[in-house]
């Protein structure tokens, strides 16, 4: 596709429910990131996929968070048993390689009631 | 491991004044350094980046940044602020290597006063 696509753009859920966020990176981009941006805050690193290497999961805030990526294509971020503090914009970004420009998706605005 | 510190979460300047946004980094390997900008209600855009070579890099909209290894800094400057520069600015670092992740600073919100 022409850019990084994220879905849904908005998600409202009840506390305790599970949610799944999807990211379609730009074709050919081997690196894929998930970041979280709380209202008025910076970008918090969550997880990084690079080719066939083991993902860097060092930013995942708890074991309720997990992510998968199929080859060098789609990635899903799953949050189990959502909490109100999970409310944020979840951004996906992809790039061809380290040192190259990151292309960001429009984000998923998650609201946990 | 990499980390970024942006000094000053808010910076306010007058239109026409110098803009200086500070960024210091920590990296265990030679770094790649970036500045991204986020305008209100928009996504992040790359302003400029340093990979190798010339340490003074020029970006879009008249911004530039200088990589100073001895000071572990990558401060962003613009000689004359414009109202349209009001935005949030993020410094980011990754290591020079295929497996090094990109880490962002907490951001600096720039306000430009008429």
mmCIF file with all atom_site columns, C-alpha atoms in Angstrom:
data_model
loop_
_atom_site.group_PDB
_atom_site.id
_atom_site.type_symbol
_atom_site.label_atom_id
_atom_site.label_alt_id
_atom_site.label_comp_id
_atom_site.label_asym_id
_atom_site.label_entity_id
_atom_site.label_seq_id
_atom_site.pdbx_PDB_ins_code
_atom_site.Cartn_x
_atom_site.Cartn_y
_atom_site.Cartn_z
_atom_site.occupancy
_atom_site.B_iso_or_equiv
_atom_site.pdbx_formal_charge
_atom_site.auth_seq_id
_atom_site.auth_comp_id
_atom_site.auth_asym_id
_atom_site.auth_atom_id
_atom_site.pdbx_PDB_model_num
ATOM 1   C CA . UNK A 1 1   ? 0.000   0.000   0.000  1.00 0.00 ? 1   UNK A CA 1
ATOM 2   C CA . UNK A 1 2   ? 0.904   3.649   -0.203 1.00 0.00 ? 2   UNK A CA 1
ATOM 3   C CA . UNK A 1 3   ? 1.362   4.095   3.508  1.00 0.00 ? 3   UNK A CA 1
ATOM 4   C CA . UNK A 1 4   ? 1.130   2.437   6.892  1.00 0.00 ? 4   UNK A CA 1
ATOM 5   C CA . UNK A 1 5   ? -2.444  1.469   7.605  1.00 0.00 ? 5   UNK A CA 1
ATOM 6   C CA . UNK A 1 6   ? -3.854  0.954   11.086 1.00 0.00 ? 6   UNK A CA 1
ATOM 7   C CA . UNK A 1 7   ? -7.244  -0.344  12.123 1.00 0.00 ? 7   UNK A CA 1
ATOM 8   C CA . UNK A 1 8   ? -9.482  0.422   13.778 1.00 0.00 ? 8   UNK A CA 1
ATOM 9   C CA . UNK A 1 9   ? -8.918  4.170   13.913 1.00 0.00 ? 9   UNK A CA 1
ATOM 10  C CA . UNK A 1 10  ? -10.946 4.367   17.111 1.00 0.00 ? 10  UNK A CA 1
ATOM 11  C CA . UNK A 1 11  ? -11.801 1.708   19.657 1.00 0.00 ? 11  UNK A CA 1
ATOM 12  C CA . UNK A 1 12  ? -13.934 2.118   22.742 1.00 0.00 ? 12  UNK A CA 1
ATOM 13  C CA . UNK A 1 13  ? -13.976 -0.832  25.090 1.00 0.00 ? 13  UNK A CA 1
ATOM 14  C CA . UNK A 1 14  ? -14.992 -1.715  28.601 1.00 0.00 ? 14  UNK A CA 1
ATOM 15  C CA . UNK A 1 15  ? -12.476 -2.356  31.324 1.00 0.00 ? 15  UNK A CA 1
ATOM 16  C CA . UNK A 1 16  ? -11.503 -6.010  31.401 1.00 0.00 ? 16  UNK A CA 1
ATOM 17  C CA . UNK A 1 17  ? -12.169 -6.719  27.723 1.00 0.00 ? 17  UNK A CA 1
ATOM 18  C CA . UNK A 1 18  ? -9.490  -7.778  25.257 1.00 0.00 ? 18  UNK A CA 1
ATOM 19  C CA . UNK A 1 19  ? -8.655  -5.662  22.200 1.00 0.00 ? 19  UNK A CA 1
ATOM 20  C CA . UNK A 1 20  ? -6.685  -6.338  19.047 1.00 0.00 ? 20  UNK A CA 1
ATOM 21  C CA . UNK A 1 21  ? -5.087  -3.579  17.009 1.00 0.00 ? 21  UNK A CA 1
ATOM 22  C CA . UNK A 1 22  ? -3.867  -4.133  13.467 1.00 0.00 ? 22  UNK A CA 1
ATOM 23  C CA . UNK A 1 23  ? -1.049  -2.615  11.443 1.00 0.00 ? 23  UNK A CA 1
ATOM 24  C CA . UNK A 1 24  ? -0.307  -3.051  7.743  1.00 0.00 ? 24  UNK A CA 1
ATOM 25  C CA . UNK A 1 25  ? 3.192   -1.699  7.061  1.00 0.00 ? 25  UNK A CA 1
ATOM 26  C CA . UNK A 1 26  ? 4.521   -0.441  3.770  1.00 0.00 ? 26  UNK A CA 1
ATOM 27  C CA . UNK A 1 27  ? 5.439   -3.326  1.492  1.00 0.00 ? 27  UNK A CA 1
ATOM 28  C CA . UNK A 1 28  ? 9.126   -4.157  1.685  1.00 0.00 ? 28  UNK A CA 1
ATOM 29  C CA . UNK A 1 29  ? 9.678   -2.535  5.079  1.00 0.00 ? 29  UNK A CA 1
ATOM 30  C CA . UNK A 1 30  ? 11.470  -5.073  7.208  1.00 0.00 ? 30  UNK A CA 1
ATOM 31  C CA . UNK A 1 31  ? 11.278  -3.096  10.457 1.00 0.00 ? 31  UNK A CA 1
ATOM 32  C CA . UNK A 1 32  ? 8.020   -2.444  12.317 1.00 0.00 ? 32  UNK A CA 1
ATOM 33  C CA . UNK A 1 33  ? 7.439   -0.594  15.570 1.00 0.00 ? 33  UNK A CA 1
ATOM 34  C CA . UNK A 1 34  ? 4.579   -0.138  17.992 1.00 0.00 ? 34  UNK A CA 1
ATOM 35  C CA . UNK A 1 35  ? 4.552   2.984   20.166 1.00 0.00 ? 35  UNK A CA 1
ATOM 36  C CA . UNK A 1 36  ? 2.029   4.325   22.660 1.00 0.00 ? 36  UNK A CA 1
ATOM 37  C CA . UNK A 1 37  ? 1.263   8.016   23.043 1.00 0.00 ? 37  UNK A CA 1
ATOM 38  C CA . UNK A 1 38  ? -0.801  9.060   26.012 1.00 0.00 ? 38  UNK A CA 1
ATOM 39  C CA . UNK A 1 39  ? -2.552  12.418  25.893 1.00 0.00 ? 39  UNK A CA 1
ATOM 40  C CA . UNK A 1 40  ? 0.035   15.183  25.984 1.00 0.00 ? 40  UNK A CA 1
ATOM 41  C CA . UNK A 1 41  ? 2.906   12.732  26.361 1.00 0.00 ? 41  UNK A CA 1
ATOM 42  C CA . UNK A 1 42  ? 5.782   11.517  24.227 1.00 0.00 ? 42  UNK A CA 1
ATOM 43  C CA . UNK A 1 43  ? 6.111   8.286   22.300 1.00 0.00 ? 43  UNK A CA 1
ATOM 44  C CA . UNK A 1 44  ? 6.575   5.278   24.513 1.00 0.00 ? 44  UNK A CA 1
ATOM 45  C CA . UNK A 1 45  ? 8.326   2.374   22.770 1.00 0.00 ? 45  UNK A CA 1
ATOM 46  C CA . UNK A 1 46  ? 6.447   -0.901  23.035 1.00 0.00 ? 46  UNK A CA 1
ATOM 47  C CA . UNK A 1 47  ? 7.895   -3.479  20.630 1.00 0.00 ? 47  UNK A CA 1
ATOM 48  C CA . UNK A 1 48  ? 10.156  -3.699  17.569 1.00 0.00 ? 48  UNK A CA 1
ATOM 49  C CA . UNK A 1 49  ? 10.199  -6.313  14.811 1.00 0.00 ? 49  UNK A CA 1
ATOM 50  C CA . UNK A 1 50  ? 13.200  -6.509  12.476 1.00 0.00 ? 50  UNK A CA 1
ATOM 51  C CA . UNK A 1 51  ? 13.053  -9.075  9.709  1.00 0.00 ? 51  UNK A CA 1
ATOM 52  C CA . UNK A 1 52  ? 13.299  -12.613 11.003 1.00 0.00 ? 52  UNK A CA 1
ATOM 53  C CA . UNK A 1 53  ? 15.072  -11.631 14.216 1.00 0.00 ? 53  UNK A CA 1
ATOM 54  C CA . UNK A 1 54  ? 13.438  -12.174 17.579 1.00 0.00 ? 54  UNK A CA 1
ATOM 55  C CA . UNK A 1 55  ? 11.327  -9.108  18.397 1.00 0.00 ? 55  UNK A CA 1
ATOM 56  C CA . UNK A 1 56  ? 12.524  -6.588  20.973 1.00 0.00 ? 56  UNK A CA 1
ATOM 57  C CA . UNK A 1 57  ? 9.707   -6.702  23.531 1.00 0.00 ? 57  UNK A CA 1
ATOM 58  C CA . UNK A 1 58  ? 11.499  -4.637  26.149 1.00 0.00 ? 58  UNK A CA 1
ATOM 59  C CA . UNK A 1 59  ? 8.921   -1.844  26.070 1.00 0.00 ? 59  UNK A CA 1
ATOM 60  C CA . UNK A 1 60  ? 5.796   -3.880  26.697 1.00 0.00 ? 60  UNK A CA 1
ATOM 61  C CA . UNK A 1 61  ? 4.422   -2.549  30.007 1.00 0.00 ? 61  UNK A CA 1
ATOM 62  C CA . UNK A 1 62  ? 2.948   -5.802  31.308 1.00 0.00 ? 62  UNK A CA 1
ATOM 63  C CA . UNK A 1 63  ? 2.192   -9.370  30.321 1.00 0.00 ? 63  UNK A CA 1
ATOM 64  C CA . UNK A 1 64  ? -1.279  -8.209  29.267 1.00 0.00 ? 64  UNK A CA 1
ATOM 65  C CA . UNK A 1 65  ? 0.381   -6.801  26.154 1.00 0.00 ? 65  UNK A CA 1
ATOM 66  C CA . UNK A 1 66  ? 1.562   -8.982  23.287 1.00 0.00 ? 66  UNK A CA 1
ATOM 67  C CA . UNK A 1 67  ? 2.264   -8.533  19.595 1.00 0.00 ? 67  UNK A CA 1
ATOM 68  C CA . UNK A 1 68  ? 2.829   -10.707 16.585 1.00 0.00 ? 68  UNK A CA 1
ATOM 69  C CA . UNK A 1 69  ? 4.021   -10.144 13.077 1.00 0.00 ? 69  UNK A CA 1
ATOM 70  C CA . UNK A 1 70  ? 3.558   -12.477 10.147 1.00 0.00 ? 70  UNK A CA 1
ATOM 71  C CA . UNK A 1 71  ? 6.789   -12.468 8.161  1.00 0.00 ? 71  UNK A CA 1
ATOM 72  C CA . UNK A 1 72  ? 7.376   -8.920  6.971  1.00 0.00 ? 72  UNK A CA 1
ATOM 73  C CA . UNK A 1 73  ? 3.707   -7.999  6.729  1.00 0.00 ? 73  UNK A CA 1
ATOM 74  C CA . UNK A 1 74  ? 0.798   -7.490  9.071  1.00 0.00 ? 74  UNK A CA 1
ATOM 75  C CA . UNK A 1 75  ? 1.262   -7.025  12.799 1.00 0.00 ? 75  UNK A CA 1
ATOM 76  C CA . UNK A 1 76  ? -1.303  -7.239  15.575 1.00 0.00 ? 76  UNK A CA 1
ATOM 77  C CA . UNK A 1 77  ? -1.011  -5.760  19.054 1.00 0.00 ? 77  UNK A CA 1
ATOM 78  C CA . UNK A 1 78  ? -3.224  -7.456  21.629 1.00 0.00 ? 78  UNK A CA 1
ATOM 79  C CA . UNK A 1 79  ? -4.105  -6.019  25.001 1.00 0.00 ? 79  UNK A CA 1
ATOM 80  C CA . UNK A 1 80  ? -5.810  -8.433  27.377 1.00 0.00 ? 80  UNK A CA 1
ATOM 81  C CA . UNK A 1 81  ? -8.011  -7.426  30.293 1.00 0.00 ? 81  UNK A CA 1
ATOM 82  C CA . UNK A 1 82  ? -7.798  -3.752  29.387 1.00 0.00 ? 82  UNK A CA 1
ATOM 83  C CA . UNK A 1 83  ? -7.410  -1.146  32.112 1.00 0.00 ? 83  UNK A CA 1
ATOM 84  C CA . UNK A 1 84  ? -8.237  2.547   32.059 1.00 0.00 ? 84  UNK A CA 1
ATOM 85  C CA . UNK A 1 85  ? -4.532  3.423   32.024 1.00 0.00 ? 85  UNK A CA 1
ATOM 86  C CA . UNK A 1 86  ? -4.273  1.640   28.659 1.00 0.00 ? 86  UNK A CA 1
ATOM 87  C CA . UNK A 1 87  ? -6.226  4.516   27.072 1.00 0.00 ? 87  UNK A CA 1
ATOM 88  C CA . UNK A 1 88  ? -3.916  6.129   24.532 1.00 0.00 ? 88  UNK A CA 1
ATOM 89  C CA . UNK A 1 89  ? -3.127  6.410   20.849 1.00 0.00 ? 89  UNK A CA 1
ATOM 90  C CA . UNK A 1 90  ? -1.285  3.347   19.633 1.00 0.00 ? 90  UNK A CA 1
ATOM 91  C CA . UNK A 1 91  ? 1.015   4.152   16.731 1.00 0.00 ? 91  UNK A CA 1
ATOM 92  C CA . UNK A 1 92  ? 2.549   1.733   14.283 1.00 0.00 ? 92  UNK A CA 1
ATOM 93  C CA . UNK A 1 93  ? 5.524   2.690   12.140 1.00 0.00 ? 93  UNK A CA 1
ATOM 94  C CA . UNK A 1 94  ? 7.641   0.914   9.557  1.00 0.00 ? 94  UNK A CA 1
ATOM 95  C CA . UNK A 1 95  ? 10.941  1.507   7.799  1.00 0.00 ? 95  UNK A CA 1
ATOM 96  C CA . UNK A 1 96  ? 13.251  -0.242  5.379  1.00 0.00 ? 96  UNK A CA 1
ATOM 97  C CA . UNK A 1 97  ? 16.134  -0.334  7.813  1.00 0.00 ? 97  UNK A CA 1
ATOM 98  C CA . UNK A 1 98  ? 17.765  1.307   10.810 1.00 0.00 ? 98  UNK A CA 1
ATOM 99  C CA . UNK A 1 99  ? 18.794  4.842   9.914  1.00 0.00 ? 99  UNK A CA 1
ATOM 100 C CA . UNK A 1 100 ? 15.969  5.304   7.467  1.00 0.00 ? 100 UNK A CA 1
ATOM 101 C CA . UNK A 1 101 ? 12.909  7.510   7.937  1.00 0.00 ? 101 UNK A CA 1
ATOM 102 C CA . UNK A 1 102 ? 10.033  6.022   9.913  1.00 0.00 ? 102 UNK A CA 1
ATOM 103 C CA . UNK A 1 103 ? 6.641   6.054   8.254  1.00 0.00 ? 103 UNK A CA 1
ATOM 104 C CA . UNK A 1 104 ? 3.848   6.321   10.805 1.00 0.00 ? 104 UNK A CA 1
ATOM 105 C CA . UNK A 1 105 ? 0.281   5.165   10.598 1.00 0.00 ? 105 UNK A CA 1
ATOM 106 C CA . UNK A 1 106 ? -2.549  7.403   11.732 1.00 0.00 ? 106 UNK A CA 1
ATOM 107 C CA . UNK A 1 107 ? -2.846  5.476   14.968 1.00 0.00 ? 107 UNK A CA 1
ATOM 108 C CA . UNK A 1 108 ? -5.607  3.743   16.882 1.00 0.00 ? 108 UNK A CA 1
ATOM 109 C CA . UNK A 1 109 ? -7.252  5.844   19.575 1.00 0.00 ? 109 UNK A CA 1
ATOM 110 C CA . UNK A 1 110 ? -8.097  3.399   22.360 1.00 0.00 ? 110 UNK A CA 1
ATOM 111 C CA . UNK A 1 111 ? -10.503 4.449   25.078 1.00 0.00 ? 111 UNK A CA 1
ATOM 112 C CA . UNK A 1 112 ? -11.099 2.116   28.007 1.00 0.00 ? 112 UNK A CA 1
ATOM 113 C CA . UNK A 1 113 ? -14.204 2.988   30.008 1.00 0.00 ? 113 UNK A CA 1
ATOM 114 C CA . UNK B 2 1   ? 20.861  0.434   24.786 1.00 0.00 ? 1   UNK B CA 1
ATOM 115 C CA . UNK B 2 2   ? 19.796  3.896   23.728 1.00 0.00 ? 2   UNK B CA 1
ATOM 116 C CA . UNK B 2 3   ? 18.032  6.708   25.551 1.00 0.00 ? 3   UNK B CA 1
ATOM 117 C CA . UNK B 2 4   ? 17.151  10.324  24.865 1.00 0.00 ? 4   UNK B CA 1
ATOM 118 C CA . UNK B 2 5   ? 16.756  13.320  27.146 1.00 0.00 ? 5   UNK B CA 1
ATOM 119 C CA . UNK B 2 6   ? 15.033  16.439  25.898 1.00 0.00 ? 6   UNK B CA 1
ATOM 120 C CA . UNK B 2 7   ? 15.627  19.362  28.215 1.00 0.00 ? 7   UNK B CA 1
ATOM 121 C CA . UNK B 2 8   ? 12.514  21.468  28.595 1.00 0.00 ? 8   UNK B CA 1
ATOM 122 C CA . UNK B 2 9   ? 9.093   20.026  27.971 1.00 0.00 ? 9   UNK B CA 1
ATOM 123 C CA . UNK B 2 10  ? 7.897   23.484  26.914 1.00 0.00 ? 10  UNK B CA 1
ATOM 124 C CA . UNK B 2 11  ? 9.792   26.216  25.085 1.00 0.00 ? 11  UNK B CA 1
ATOM 125 C CA . UNK B 2 12  ? 8.323   29.587  24.221 1.00 0.00 ? 12  UNK B CA 1
ATOM 126 C CA . UNK B 2 13  ? 9.890   32.056  21.777 1.00 0.00 ? 13  UNK B CA 1
ATOM 127 C CA . UNK B 2 14  ? 8.846   35.219  20.011 1.00 0.00 ? 14  UNK B CA 1
ATOM 128 C CA . UNK B 2 15  ? 8.275   35.236  16.269 1.00 0.00 ? 15  UNK B CA 1
ATOM 129 C CA . UNK B 2 16  ? 11.599  35.974  14.589 1.00 0.00 ? 16  UNK B CA 1
ATOM 130 C CA . UNK B 2 17  ? 13.682  34.788  17.541 1.00 0.00 ? 17  UNK B CA 1
ATOM 131 C CA . UNK B 2 18  ? 16.153  31.917  17.591 1.00 0.00 ? 18  UNK B CA 1
ATOM 132 C CA . UNK B 2 19  ? 14.728  28.474  18.259 1.00 0.00 ? 19  UNK B CA 1
ATOM 133 C CA . UNK B 2 20  ? 16.913  26.082  20.275 1.00 0.00 ? 20  UNK B CA 1
ATOM 134 C CA . UNK B 2 21  ? 15.566  22.714  21.340 1.00 0.00 ? 21  UNK B CA 1
ATOM 135 C CA . UNK B 2 22  ? 17.957  20.558  23.309 1.00 0.00 ? 22  UNK B CA 1
ATOM 136 C CA . UNK B 2 23  ? 18.543  16.848  22.941 1.00 0.00 ? 23  UNK B CA 1
ATOM 137 C CA . UNK B 2 24  ? 21.116  14.661  24.646 1.00 0.00 ? 24  UNK B CA 1
ATOM 138 C CA . UNK B 2 25  ? 21.415  10.975  23.933 1.00 0.00 ? 25  UNK B CA 1
ATOM 139 C CA . UNK B 2 26  ? 22.999  7.894   25.339 1.00 0.00 ? 26  UNK B CA 1
ATOM 140 C CA . UNK B 2 27  ? 24.058  5.041   23.087 1.00 0.00 ? 27  UNK B CA 1
ATOM 141 C CA . UNK B 2 28  ? 26.381  2.087   23.539 1.00 0.00 ? 28  UNK B CA 1
ATOM 142 C CA . UNK B 2 29  ? 27.124  2.082   19.791 1.00 0.00 ? 29  UNK B CA 1
ATOM 143 C CA . UNK B 2 30  ? 27.524  4.872   17.199 1.00 0.00 ? 30  UNK B CA 1
ATOM 144 C CA . UNK B 2 31  ? 24.114  6.484   16.920 1.00 0.00 ? 31  UNK B CA 1
ATOM 145 C CA . UNK B 2 32  ? 21.680  7.449   14.258 1.00 0.00 ? 32  UNK B CA 1
ATOM 146 C CA . UNK B 2 33  ? 19.875  10.612  15.392 1.00 0.00 ? 33  UNK B CA 1
ATOM 147 C CA . UNK B 2 34  ? 16.564  12.070  14.283 1.00 0.00 ? 34  UNK B CA 1
ATOM 148 C CA . UNK B 2 35  ? 14.219  14.964  14.907 1.00 0.00 ? 35  UNK B CA 1
ATOM 149 C CA . UNK B 2 36  ? 10.523  14.470  14.231 1.00 0.00 ? 36  UNK B CA 1
ATOM 150 C CA . UNK B 2 37  ? 7.785   17.094  14.433 1.00 0.00 ? 37  UNK B CA 1
ATOM 151 C CA . UNK B 2 38  ? 4.129   16.637  15.285 1.00 0.00 ? 38  UNK B CA 1
ATOM 152 C CA . UNK B 2 39  ? 1.833   19.496  14.343 1.00 0.00 ? 39  UNK B CA 1
ATOM 153 C CA . UNK B 2 40  ? -1.501  19.751  16.193 1.00 0.00 ? 40  UNK B CA 1
ATOM 154 C CA . UNK B 2 41  ? -3.825  16.894  15.261 1.00 0.00 ? 41  UNK B CA 1
ATOM 155 C CA . UNK B 2 42  ? -1.355  15.520  12.730 1.00 0.00 ? 42  UNK B CA 1
ATOM 156 C CA . UNK B 2 43  ? 1.008   12.578  12.521 1.00 0.00 ? 43  UNK B CA 1
ATOM 157 C CA . UNK B 2 44  ? 4.762   12.661  13.018 1.00 0.00 ? 44  UNK B CA 1
ATOM 158 C CA . UNK B 2 45  ? 6.986   13.941  10.232 1.00 0.00 ? 45  UNK B CA 1
ATOM 159 C CA . UNK B 2 46  ? 10.730  13.622  9.867  1.00 0.00 ? 46  UNK B CA 1
ATOM 160 C CA . UNK B 2 47  ? 12.508  16.978  10.145 1.00 0.00 ? 47  UNK B CA 1
ATOM 161 C CA . UNK B 2 48  ? 16.074  15.787  9.702  1.00 0.00 ? 48  UNK B CA 1
ATOM 162 C CA . UNK B 2 49  ? 18.443  12.968  10.531 1.00 0.00 ? 49  UNK B CA 1
ATOM 163 C CA . UNK B 2 50  ? 22.103  12.249  11.143 1.00 0.00 ? 50  UNK B CA 1
ATOM 164 C CA . UNK B 2 51  ? 23.537  8.933   10.067 1.00 0.00 ? 51  UNK B CA 1
ATOM 165 C CA . UNK B 2 52  ? 27.191  9.398   9.104  1.00 0.00 ? 52  UNK B CA 1
ATOM 166 C CA . UNK B 2 53  ? 29.361  12.078  7.520  1.00 0.00 ? 53  UNK B CA 1
ATOM 167 C CA . UNK B 2 54  ? 28.762  15.783  8.000  1.00 0.00 ? 54  UNK B CA 1
ATOM 168 C CA . UNK B 2 55  ? 27.818  16.529  11.578 1.00 0.00 ? 55  UNK B CA 1
ATOM 169 C CA . UNK B 2 56  ? 25.707  19.586  10.715 1.00 0.00 ? 56  UNK B CA 1
ATOM 170 C CA . UNK B 2 57  ? 22.530  18.427  9.052  1.00 0.00 ? 57  UNK B CA 1
ATOM 171 C CA . UNK B 2 58  ? 19.867  20.565  7.470  1.00 0.00 ? 58  UNK B CA 1
ATOM 172 C CA . UNK B 2 59  ? 16.215  19.657  7.403  1.00 0.00 ? 59  UNK B CA 1
ATOM 173 C CA . UNK B 2 60  ? 12.930  20.971  6.221  1.00 0.00 ? 60  UNK B CA 1
ATOM 174 C CA . UNK B 2 61  ? 11.460  24.374  7.098  1.00 0.00 ? 61  UNK B CA 1
ATOM 175 C CA . UNK B 2 62  ? 14.848  25.953  7.860  1.00 0.00 ? 62  UNK B CA 1
ATOM 176 C CA . UNK B 2 63  ? 15.729  23.688  10.783 1.00 0.00 ? 63  UNK B CA 1
ATOM 177 C CA . UNK B 2 64  ? 19.187  22.259  11.347 1.00 0.00 ? 64  UNK B CA 1
ATOM 178 C CA . UNK B 2 65  ? 20.931  20.184  13.983 1.00 0.00 ? 65  UNK B CA 1
ATOM 179 C CA . UNK B 2 66  ? 24.531  19.465  14.844 1.00 0.00 ? 66  UNK B CA 1
ATOM 180 C CA . UNK B 2 67  ? 25.808  16.113  16.076 1.00 0.00 ? 67  UNK B CA 1
ATOM 181 C CA . UNK B 2 68  ? 28.402  16.680  18.802 1.00 0.00 ? 68  UNK B CA 1
ATOM 182 C CA . UNK B 2 69  ? 29.859  13.378  19.860 1.00 0.00 ? 69  UNK B CA 1
ATOM 183 C CA . UNK B 2 70  ? 31.924  14.865  22.687 1.00 0.00 ? 70  UNK B CA 1
ATOM 184 C CA . UNK B 2 71  ? 28.793  16.364  24.221 1.00 0.00 ? 71  UNK B CA 1
ATOM 185 C CA . UNK B 2 72  ? 26.465  13.509  23.220 1.00 0.00 ? 72  UNK B CA 1
ATOM 186 C CA . UNK B 2 73  ? 24.119  16.159  21.911 1.00 0.00 ? 73  UNK B CA 1
ATOM 187 C CA . UNK B 2 74  ? 21.965  16.754  18.851 1.00 0.00 ? 74  UNK B CA 1
ATOM 188 C CA . UNK B 2 75  ? 20.324  20.135  19.468 1.00 0.00 ? 75  UNK B CA 1
ATOM 189 C CA . UNK B 2 76  ? 17.795  21.488  16.977 1.00 0.00 ? 76  UNK B CA 1
ATOM 190 C CA . UNK B 2 77  ? 17.985  25.126  15.877 1.00 0.00 ? 77  UNK B CA 1
ATOM 191 C CA . UNK B 2 78  ? 16.274  27.572  13.574 1.00 0.00 ? 78  UNK B CA 1
ATOM 192 C CA . UNK B 2 79  ? 17.532  31.162  13.242 1.00 0.00 ? 79  UNK B CA 1
ATOM 193 C CA . UNK B 2 80  ? 14.130  32.813  13.052 1.00 0.00 ? 80  UNK B CA 1
ATOM 194 C CA . UNK B 2 81  ? 10.920  31.322  14.421 1.00 0.00 ? 81  UNK B CA 1
ATOM 195 C CA . UNK B 2 82  ? 7.700   31.467  12.476 1.00 0.00 ? 82  UNK B CA 1
ATOM 196 C CA . UNK B 2 83  ? 4.207   31.092  13.852 1.00 0.00 ? 83  UNK B CA 1
ATOM 197 C CA . UNK B 2 84  ? 3.801   27.924  11.808 1.00 0.00 ? 84  UNK B CA 1
ATOM 198 C CA . UNK B 2 85  ? 6.659   26.293  13.749 1.00 0.00 ? 85  UNK B CA 1
ATOM 199 C CA . UNK B 2 86  ? 4.411   25.837  16.774 1.00 0.00 ? 86  UNK B CA 1
ATOM 200 C CA . UNK B 2 87  ? 4.330   22.088  17.310 1.00 0.00 ? 87  UNK B CA 1
ATOM 201 C CA . UNK B 2 88  ? 5.769   19.287  19.396 1.00 0.00 ? 88  UNK B CA 1
ATOM 202 C CA . UNK B 2 89  ? 9.296   18.187  18.561 1.00 0.00 ? 89  UNK B CA 1
ATOM 203 C CA . UNK B 2 90  ? 10.728  14.768  19.305 1.00 0.00 ? 90  UNK B CA 1
ATOM 204 C CA . UNK B 2 91  ? 14.358  13.732  19.291 1.00 0.00 ? 91  UNK B CA 1
ATOM 205 C CA . UNK B 2 92  ? 15.075  10.046  18.635 1.00 0.00 ? 92  UNK B CA 1
ATOM 206 C CA . UNK B 2 93  ? 18.103  7.755   18.621 1.00 0.00 ? 93  UNK B CA 1
ATOM 207 C CA . UNK B 2 94  ? 18.909  4.312   17.369 1.00 0.00 ? 94  UNK B CA 1
ATOM 208 C CA . UNK B 2 95  ? 22.185  2.470   17.191 1.00 0.00 ? 95  UNK B CA 1
ATOM 209 C CA . UNK B 2 96  ? 24.002  1.886   13.925 1.00 0.00 ? 96  UNK B CA 1
ATOM 210 C CA . UNK B 2 97  ? 23.109  -1.731  13.435 1.00 0.00 ? 97  UNK B CA 1
ATOM 211 C CA . UNK B 2 98  ? 20.348  -3.730  11.860 1.00 0.00 ? 98  UNK B CA 1
ATOM 212 C CA . UNK B 2 99  ? 18.809  -4.751  15.157 1.00 0.00 ? 99  UNK B CA 1
ATOM 213 C CA . UNK B 2 100 ? 18.878  -1.459  17.033 1.00 0.00 ? 100 UNK B CA 1
ATOM 214 C CA . UNK B 2 101 ? 15.476  -0.043  17.906 1.00 0.00 ? 101 UNK B CA 1
ATOM 215 C CA . UNK B 2 102 ? 14.504  3.637   17.641 1.00 0.00 ? 102 UNK B CA 1
ATOM 216 C CA . UNK B 2 103 ? 13.807  5.340   20.968 1.00 0.00 ? 103 UNK B CA 1
ATOM 217 C CA . UNK B 2 104 ? 12.124  8.742   21.309 1.00 0.00 ? 104 UNK B CA 1
ATOM 218 C CA . UNK B 2 105 ? 12.510  11.487  23.864 1.00 0.00 ? 105 UNK B CA 1
ATOM 219 C CA . UNK B 2 106 ? 9.485   12.811  25.741 1.00 0.00 ? 106 UNK B CA 1
ATOM 220 C CA . UNK B 2 107 ? 9.120   15.755  23.407 1.00 0.00 ? 107 UNK B CA 1
ATOM 221 C CA . UNK B 2 108 ? 9.342   19.545  23.587 1.00 0.00 ? 108 UNK B CA 1
ATOM 222 C CA . UNK B 2 109 ? 6.297   21.651  22.874 1.00 0.00 ? 109 UNK B CA 1
ATOM 223 C CA . UNK B 2 110 ? 7.274   24.834  21.041 1.00 0.00 ? 110 UNK B CA 1
ATOM 224 C CA . UNK B 2 111 ? 5.066   27.906  21.353 1.00 0.00 ? 111 UNK B CA 1
ATOM 225 C CA . UNK B 2 112 ? 5.696   30.901  19.102 1.00 0.00 ? 112 UNK B CA 1
ATOM 226 C CA . UNK B 2 113 ? 4.372   34.227  20.325 1.00 0.00 ? 113 UNK B CA 1
ATOM 227 C CA . UNK B 2 114 ? 3.503   37.072  17.954 1.00 0.00 ? 114 UNK B CA 1
#
